[in-house]
Amino acid sequence: MELLVLFGVLFLLLALGVPVGYALLGSALSCFGVMGIPPIVAVQRVAAGISVFTLMAIPFFIFAGDLMYRAGIAERLVRVADAAVGRVRGGLGLVDVGASMMFGAVSGSAIASASAIGSSMVPLMKDKGYPGDYAVNVTVTAAIVGLLIPPSHNMIIYSAASGIGVSIGDLFVAGVIPGLLTGLMLMATAWIVARRRALPYGAFPGWREFMRAAVFAIPGLLTAVIIMGGILSGIFTPTESSAIAVIYTILVGVLVYRSLGWTAFWEAAQKSVRTASMVLFIIAAATAFGFALALLEVPAALASLIGFITENPLLTLLIINIMLLALGTFMDMAPLIVITTPIFLPVAMGVGVDPVHFGIIMMLNLGIGLVTPPVGSVLFVGSAVGKIPVTTLVKTIWPFYFTLIAALMLITYIPGLSLWLPGVLAE
């Protein structure tokens, strides 16, 4: 009965359009009421959910990403990508993916990437004769790469939710090769689709223009180098690196690019506060929901169920991936990380999966949910940027979905893609 109330209230509230954070908290309170647990417990769990030091990095990384967009870093990354790969058929699609990979390396946010790169690339692609649905589909799926290429604030959430102190630095490093692989696969898909739809060629501007674009992009790209270099060398922690990313972005925007003024800074601060508050509230509410699941012994029951079905590591990971993909279609990424990590991580570790490797699997798996209706937030951002209905986008996005699934399978079943680089750097 308690489990029925927990999920029944959750699905009812979501169906009524209640925001995810309030739906999670409302379902947890309803469950506690049926179980005879005082409501103060929910308040305590909410407070405990955000009383984690590493979560301090999230507001700073969100702020840094918005500052990068307003400082014109995204626009400069588009230029260097265009000069590098824009000359092939459908070249602007490859440019979109390349720029998203570079922006992901300095912002770590799929929504920020879809907004920043999409606002530059989608209108440009339309002007050059590209179909609007192609432009948006490339943009939103390429934005997912930013969840893998460090820094990624979702990796910080996973580390906090794991309960075993998974190294944020190892997670950041582990995402590099999977991120590059996924990006290259999306580039290949964009090129194949462009050939089948006979999209236009681009023009190579010459090596001088390429070098000029690359030089102007270097200050922005150095953000990722400073963050990762500082973390790996032990100069500063991942939490400290987020604050340093904000300071460095301000310096680049004001002193180097000279495109970041007080108005843009204030707008970025306001938007970042709203976004960070929403993310942290969802994490806090998801913690209360997860506590209710733990009281009802759902993690243990699910682990037993999967163990009853199979003890084969390959099949176990396949089942977990299918469950996560299904959950990702109707719930946002942050609450799913908080709720599902304590459930599935012990199961995965029980069949020999490294927690760092499993974290990368979760990043891409739940990232796919961000571009999957009915609750794909990145897909809706792309729809708004491109002014194209989601129903139109999903009719032609399938090749990119299949590519992301293929990348997920490779990352899932080839652990070395995630673990090789952390192992090398640890030696």
Coordinates of C-alpha atoms in Angstrom, one line a residue:
M1 CA 0.0 0.0 0.0
E2 CA 2.8 2.5 0.9
L3 CA 4.6 1.8 -2.4
L4 CA 1.4 2.3 -4.3
V5 CA 0.8 5.6 -2.6
L6 CA 4.4 6.7 -3.2
F7 CA 4.3 6.1 -7.0
G8 CA 0.6 6.8 -7.4
V9 CA 0.9 10.3 -6.0
L10 CA 4.0 10.9 -8.0
F11 CA 2.5 9.9 -11.3
L12 CA -0.7 11.8 -10.5
L13 CA 1.1 15.0 -9.7
L14 CA 3.3 14.7 -12.8
A15 CA 0.3 14.1 -15.0
L16 CA -1.3 17.2 -13.5
G17 CA 1.7 19.3 -14.6
V18 CA 3.1 19.8 -11.1
P19 CA 6.9 20.6 -11.2
V20 CA 9.1 17.6 -10.7
G21 CA 10.5 18.8 -7.4
Y22 CA 7.1 19.4 -5.8
A23 CA 5.8 16.1 -7.2
L24 CA 8.7 14.2 -5.6
L25 CA 8.3 16.0 -2.2
G26 CA 4.5 15.6 -2.3
S27 CA 4.7 11.8 -3.0
A28 CA 7.3 11.4 -0.2
L29 CA 5.1 13.3 2.3
S30 CA 2.0 11.2 1.3
C31 CA 4.0 8.0 1.8
F32 CA 5.3 9.1 5.2
G33 CA 1.7 10.0 6.2
V34 CA 0.5 6.4 5.3
M35 CA 3.5 4.9 7.2
G36 CA 2.8 7.1 10.3
I37 CA 6.1 8.9 10.0
P38 CA 6.1 12.6 11.2
P39 CA 6.4 15.1 8.4
I40 CA 9.5 16.6 10.0
V41 CA 11.4 13.6 8.7
A42 CA 10.8 14.8 5.2
V43 CA 12.2 18.2 6.2
Q44 CA 15.2 16.6 7.7
R45 CA 15.9 14.5 4.5
V46 CA 15.4 17.6 2.3
A47 CA 18.0 19.5 4.4
A48 CA 20.4 16.5 4.4
G49 CA 20.0 16.2 0.6
I50 CA 21.6 19.6 0.0
S51 CA 24.0 19.6 3.0
V52 CA 26.7 18.1 0.9
F53 CA 29.9 20.2 0.4
T54 CA 30.6 18.9 -3.2
L55 CA 27.2 20.2 -4.3
M56 CA 28.5 23.8 -3.8
A57 CA 30.2 23.3 -7.2
I58 CA 26.9 23.1 -9.1
P59 CA 25.8 26.8 -8.8
F60 CA 29.3 27.9 -9.8
F61 CA 29.5 25.7 -12.9
I62 CA 26.0 26.8 -13.9
F63 CA 27.0 30.4 -13.5
A64 CA 30.2 29.9 -15.4
G65 CA 28.3 28.2 -18.3
D66 CA 25.9 31.2 -18.6
L67 CA 28.8 33.7 -18.4
M68 CA 30.6 31.8 -21.2
Y69 CA 27.5 32.1 -23.4
R70 CA 27.1 35.8 -22.7
A71 CA 30.8 36.5 -23.1
G72 CA 30.7 35.2 -26.7
I73 CA 32.8 32.1 -26.1
A74 CA 30.2 29.9 -27.9
E75 CA 30.3 32.1 -31.0
R76 CA 34.1 31.8 -31.2
L77 CA 33.9 28.0 -30.8
V78 CA 31.5 27.9 -33.7
R79 CA 33.9 29.9 -35.8
V80 CA 36.8 27.6 -35.2
A81 CA 34.7 24.5 -35.8
D82 CA 33.4 26.0 -39.0
A83 CA 36.9 26.7 -40.3
A84 CA 37.9 23.1 -39.5
V85 CA 35.1 20.9 -40.8
G86 CA 32.5 23.2 -42.4
R87 CA 33.6 22.5 -46.0
V88 CA 32.1 19.0 -46.4
R89 CA 28.5 18.2 -47.4
G90 CA 26.3 19.1 -44.5
G91 CA 29.4 20.7 -42.9
L92 CA 27.4 22.9 -40.6
G93 CA 26.0 19.8 -39.0
L94 CA 29.6 18.7 -38.2
V95 CA 30.4 22.2 -37.0
D96 CA 27.4 22.1 -34.7
V97 CA 28.6 18.8 -33.1
G98 CA 32.2 20.1 -32.9
A99 CA 31.2 23.4 -31.3
S100 CA 29.0 21.5 -28.8
M101 CA 31.8 19.2 -27.8
M102 CA 34.1 22.2 -27.2
F103 CA 31.4 24.2 -25.3
G104 CA 30.6 21.1 -23.3
A105 CA 34.3 21.0 -22.3
V106 CA 34.0 24.5 -20.7
S107 CA 30.4 24.4 -19.4
G108 CA 29.4 20.8 -18.7
S109 CA 25.7 21.5 -19.2
A110 CA 23.5 20.0 -22.0
I111 CA 20.9 22.8 -21.6
A112 CA 23.5 25.5 -21.7
S113 CA 25.1 23.9 -24.8
A114 CA 21.7 23.6 -26.6
S115 CA 20.9 27.2 -25.8
A116 CA 24.3 28.7 -26.6
I117 CA 25.3 26.7 -29.7
G118 CA 21.7 26.5 -30.9
S119 CA 21.1 30.2 -30.8
S120 CA 24.1 30.6 -33.1
M121 CA 23.9 27.5 -35.3
V122 CA 20.2 26.9 -35.9
P123 CA 19.5 30.3 -37.5
L124 CA 22.8 30.1 -39.5
M125 CA 21.9 26.6 -40.8
K126 CA 18.4 27.7 -41.8
D127 CA 19.9 30.7 -43.7
K128 CA 22.2 28.3 -45.6
G129 CA 19.4 26.1 -46.7
Y130 CA 19.4 23.4 -44.1
P131 CA 16.0 22.0 -42.9
G132 CA 15.1 23.3 -39.5
D133 CA 14.4 19.9 -38.1
Y134 CA 17.9 18.7 -39.1
A135 CA 19.5 21.8 -37.5
V136 CA 17.7 21.3 -34.2
N137 CA 18.1 17.5 -34.1
V138 CA 21.9 17.8 -34.5
T139 CA 22.0 20.6 -31.9
V140 CA 20.1 18.8 -29.1
T141 CA 21.8 15.4 -29.5
A142 CA 25.2 17.0 -29.7
A143 CA 24.4 18.9 -26.5
I144 CA 24.4 15.5 -24.7
V145 CA 28.1 15.2 -25.3
G146 CA 28.6 18.0 -22.8
L147 CA 27.4 15.6 -20.0
L148 CA 30.4 13.4 -20.6
I149 CA 33.2 15.8 -21.4
P150 CA 34.4 17.5 -18.1
P151 CA 33.4 19.4 -16.2
S152 CA 29.9 18.1 -15.7
H153 CA 27.8 19.1 -12.6
N154 CA 25.8 15.9 -13.1
M155 CA 28.9 13.9 -12.3
I156 CA 29.1 15.8 -9.0
I157 CA 25.5 14.8 -8.2
Y158 CA 26.3 11.2 -9.0
S159 CA 29.4 11.3 -6.7
A160 CA 27.2 12.7 -3.9
A161 CA 24.4 10.2 -4.5
S162 CA 26.7 7.2 -4.6
G163 CA 27.3 7.2 -0.9
I164 CA 30.8 5.7 -1.3
G165 CA 32.7 8.8 -2.3
V166 CA 33.3 8.1 -6.0
S167 CA 36.1 10.5 -7.1
I168 CA 34.9 13.5 -9.0
G169 CA 38.3 13.9 -10.6
D170 CA 38.2 10.2 -11.8
L171 CA 34.7 10.8 -13.2
F172 CA 35.8 13.9 -15.0
V173 CA 38.7 12.1 -16.6
A174 CA 36.7 9.0 -17.4
G175 CA 34.3 11.0 -19.5
V176 CA 36.8 12.3 -22.0
I177 CA 37.2 9.3 -24.3
P178 CA 33.4 8.4 -24.2
G179 CA 32.6 12.0 -24.9
L180 CA 35.0 12.2 -27.9
L181 CA 33.7 8.8 -29.2
T182 CA 30.0 9.9 -28.9
G183 CA 30.8 13.2 -30.6
L184 CA 32.6 11.5 -33.5
M185 CA 29.7 9.1 -33.9
L186 CA 27.2 12.0 -34.0
M187 CA 29.4 13.7 -36.6
A188 CA 29.3 10.6 -38.8
T189 CA 25.6 10.4 -38.4
A190 CA 25.1 14.1 -39.3
W191 CA 27.2 13.6 -42.4
I192 CA 25.3 10.5 -43.5
V193 CA 21.9 12.2 -43.0
A194 CA 23.2 15.2 -44.9
R195 CA 24.2 13.1 -47.8
R196 CA 20.9 11.3 -47.9
R197 CA 19.0 14.6 -47.8
A198 CA 21.4 16.3 -50.3
L199 CA 22.2 19.1 -48.0
P200 CA 24.6 21.9 -49.1
Y201 CA 28.4 22.0 -49.0
G202 CA 30.4 24.5 -47.1
A203 CA 33.5 26.4 -48.1
F204 CA 37.0 26.2 -46.6
P205 CA 38.0 29.7 -45.6
G206 CA 41.7 29.0 -45.7
W207 CA 44.4 28.2 -43.2
R208 CA 44.8 31.8 -42.2
E209 CA 41.2 32.1 -41.2
F210 CA 41.4 28.8 -39.4
M211 CA 44.4 29.8 -37.4
R212 CA 42.8 33.2 -36.6
A213 CA 39.6 31.5 -35.3
A214 CA 41.6 29.0 -33.3
V215 CA 43.7 31.7 -31.6
F216 CA 40.6 33.6 -30.6
A217 CA 39.0 30.4 -29.2
I218 CA 42.0 29.4 -27.1
P219 CA 41.2 31.7 -24.1
G220 CA 37.8 30.1 -23.8
L221 CA 39.0 26.6 -24.2
L222 CA 41.6 27.1 -21.6
T223 CA 38.8 27.0 -19.0
A224 CA 38.7 23.2 -19.3
V225 CA 42.5 22.9 -19.2
I226 CA 42.7 25.0 -16.0
I227 CA 39.9 23.0 -14.3
M228 CA 41.2 19.6 -15.2
G229 CA 44.9 20.5 -14.7
G230 CA 44.2 22.0 -11.3
I231 CA 42.1 19.0 -10.1
L232 CA 44.6 16.3 -11.4
S233 CA 47.6 18.2 -10.0
G234 CA 45.9 18.6 -6.6
I235 CA 46.2 22.4 -6.7
F236 CA 42.5 22.7 -6.0
T237 CA 39.4 20.5 -5.4
P238 CA 36.6 20.1 -7.9
T239 CA 34.5 22.4 -5.7
E240 CA 37.2 25.1 -5.7
S241 CA 37.6 24.6 -9.5
S242 CA 34.0 25.7 -10.1
A243 CA 34.6 29.0 -8.4
I244 CA 37.9 29.4 -10.3
A245 CA 36.0 28.7 -13.6
V246 CA 33.7 31.6 -12.8
I247 CA 36.6 34.0 -12.0
Y248 CA 38.5 33.0 -15.2
T249 CA 35.4 33.3 -17.4
I250 CA 34.8 36.8 -16.0
L251 CA 38.4 37.8 -16.8
V252 CA 38.2 36.4 -20.3
G253 CA 34.9 38.0 -21.0
V254 CA 35.9 41.4 -19.6
L255 CA 39.6 41.7 -20.4
V256 CA 40.2 39.4 -23.4
Y257 CA 37.0 39.4 -25.5
R258 CA 35.6 42.6 -23.9
S259 CA 32.1 41.4 -24.5
L260 CA 30.9 40.9 -21.0
G261 CA 29.4 44.0 -19.4
W262 CA 27.5 44.7 -16.2
T263 CA 24.1 44.1 -17.8
A264 CA 25.1 40.7 -19.2
F265 CA 26.8 39.8 -15.9
W266 CA 23.7 40.7 -13.9
E267 CA 21.4 38.8 -16.3
A268 CA 23.7 35.7 -16.0
A269 CA 23.7 36.0 -12.2
Q270 CA 19.9 36.2 -12.0
K271 CA 19.4 33.3 -14.4
S272 CA 22.0 31.1 -12.7
V273 CA 20.4 31.7 -9.3
R274 CA 17.0 30.6 -10.6
T275 CA 18.5 27.5 -12.4
A276 CA 20.7 26.5 -9.4
S277 CA 17.8 26.9 -7.0
M278 CA 15.6 24.7 -9.2
V279 CA 18.3 22.0 -9.5
L280 CA 19.2 21.9 -5.8
F281 CA 15.5 21.9 -4.8
I282 CA 15.0 18.9 -7.1
I283 CA 18.0 17.1 -5.6
A284 CA 16.7 17.8 -2.0
A285 CA 13.2 16.6 -2.9
A286 CA 14.6 13.5 -4.6
T287 CA 16.6 12.7 -1.4
A288 CA 13.3 12.6 0.5
F289 CA 11.8 10.4 -2.2
G290 CA 14.8 8.1 -2.2
F291 CA 14.6 7.8 1.6
A292 CA 11.0 6.6 1.3
L293 CA 12.2 4.0 -1.3
A294 CA 14.9 2.9 1.1
L295 CA 12.4 2.5 4.0
L296 CA 10.2 0.4 1.7
E297 CA 13.3 -1.7 0.8
V298 CA 12.8 -1.1 -2.9
P299 CA 16.5 -1.1 -3.7
A300 CA 17.0 -4.5 -2.1
A301 CA 13.9 -5.9 -3.7
L302 CA 14.9 -4.6 -7.1
A303 CA 18.4 -6.0 -6.7
S304 CA 16.9 -9.4 -5.8
L305 CA 14.6 -9.3 -8.8
I306 CA 17.5 -8.6 -11.2
G307 CA 19.6 -11.3 -9.5
F308 CA 16.7 -13.7 -9.9
I309 CA 16.4 -12.9 -13.6
T310 CA 20.1 -13.2 -14.3
E311 CA 23.5 -13.2 -12.7
N312 CA 25.2 -12.5 -16.0
P313 CA 27.0 -9.1 -15.9
L314 CA 26.1 -8.4 -19.5
L315 CA 22.4 -9.0 -19.1
T316 CA 22.4 -7.2 -15.7
L317 CA 23.8 -4.1 -17.4
L318 CA 21.3 -4.4 -20.2
I319 CA 18.4 -4.6 -17.8
I320 CA 19.7 -1.6 -15.9
N321 CA 20.1 0.4 -19.1
I322 CA 16.6 -0.4 -20.3
M323 CA 15.1 0.6 -16.9
L324 CA 17.1 3.9 -16.9
L325 CA 16.1 4.7 -20.5
A326 CA 12.5 4.1 -19.6
L327 CA 12.7 6.3 -16.5
G328 CA 14.5 9.0 -18.4
T329 CA 11.5 9.5 -20.7
F330 CA 9.3 11.1 -18.0
M331 CA 11.7 12.4 -15.3
D332 CA 14.6 14.9 -15.4
M333 CA 18.2 13.9 -15.0
A334 CA 19.1 15.3 -11.6
P335 CA 16.3 13.6 -9.6
L336 CA 16.9 10.4 -11.4
I337 CA 20.6 10.4 -10.5
V338 CA 19.7 11.0 -6.8
I339 CA 17.0 8.3 -6.8
T340 CA 18.4 5.6 -9.0
T341 CA 22.1 5.7 -8.0
P342 CA 21.6 4.1 -4.6
I343 CA 19.4 1.5 -6.3
F344 CA 21.4 0.4 -9.3
L345 CA 25.0 1.1 -8.3
P346 CA 25.2 -1.7 -5.7
V347 CA 23.6 -4.1 -8.2
A348 CA 26.2 -3.1 -10.8
M349 CA 29.1 -3.3 -8.4
G350 CA 27.8 -6.7 -7.4
V351 CA 28.5 -8.0 -10.9
G352 CA 31.9 -6.4 -11.0
V353 CA 31.2 -3.0 -12.6
D354 CA 33.5 -0.2 -11.5
P355 CA 31.6 2.7 -9.9
V356 CA 33.4 5.2 -12.1
H357 CA 32.5 3.2 -15.2
F358 CA 28.9 3.0 -14.1
G359 CA 28.8 6.7 -13.5
I360 CA 29.7 7.3 -17.2
I361 CA 27.0 4.8 -18.3
M362 CA 24.5 6.8 -16.2
M363 CA 25.5 10.1 -17.7
L364 CA 24.9 9.1 -21.3
N365 CA 21.9 6.9 -20.5
L366 CA 20.0 9.6 -18.6
G367 CA 21.3 12.2 -21.1
I368 CA 19.4 10.4 -23.8
G369 CA 16.3 11.0 -21.7
L370 CA 16.9 14.7 -22.0
V371 CA 16.2 14.5 -25.8
T372 CA 13.3 12.0 -25.5
P373 CA 9.7 13.1 -25.1
P374 CA 7.5 13.6 -23.2
V375 CA 9.9 15.3 -20.6
G376 CA 13.0 15.9 -22.7
S377 CA 14.1 19.3 -21.4
V378 CA 16.9 19.7 -24.0
L379 CA 14.6 18.7 -26.8
F380 CA 12.2 21.4 -25.7
V381 CA 15.0 24.0 -25.5
G382 CA 15.9 23.1 -29.1
S383 CA 12.3 23.3 -30.2
A384 CA 12.1 26.8 -28.7
V385 CA 15.4 27.9 -30.3
G386 CA 14.5 26.6 -33.7
K387 CA 10.8 27.5 -33.4
I388 CA 9.9 23.9 -34.6
P389 CA 7.3 21.7 -32.8
V390 CA 8.6 18.7 -31.0
T391 CA 6.2 16.5 -32.9
T392 CA 8.0 17.6 -36.1
L393 CA 11.5 16.9 -34.6
V394 CA 10.8 13.4 -33.4
K395 CA 9.9 12.3 -36.9
T396 CA 13.4 12.8 -38.2
I397 CA 15.6 12.5 -35.0
W398 CA 15.7 8.6 -35.1
P399 CA 19.1 8.3 -36.7
F400 CA 20.6 10.4 -33.9
Y401 CA 18.7 8.3 -31.3
F402 CA 20.2 5.1 -32.7
T403 CA 23.7 6.6 -32.7
L404 CA 23.4 7.6 -29.0
I405 CA 22.1 4.1 -28.1
A406 CA 25.0 2.6 -30.1
A407 CA 27.4 4.8 -28.2
L408 CA 25.8 3.8 -24.9
M409 CA 26.2 0.1 -25.7
L410 CA 29.9 0.6 -26.6
I411 CA 30.6 2.5 -23.4
T412 CA 28.6 0.0 -21.3
Y413 CA 30.4 -3.1 -22.6
I414 CA 33.9 -1.8 -23.2
P415 CA 34.9 -0.6 -19.7
G416 CA 38.3 0.5 -21.0
L417 CA 36.8 3.4 -22.8
S418 CA 36.0 4.9 -19.4
L419 CA 38.7 3.4 -17.2
W420 CA 41.8 3.5 -19.3
L421 CA 42.6 7.2 -19.0
P422 CA 42.0 7.5 -15.2
G423 CA 44.2 4.4 -14.8
V424 CA 47.0 6.0 -16.9
L425 CA 46.9 9.3 -15.0
A426 CA 46.9 7.4 -11.7
E427 CA 50.2 5.7 -12.4

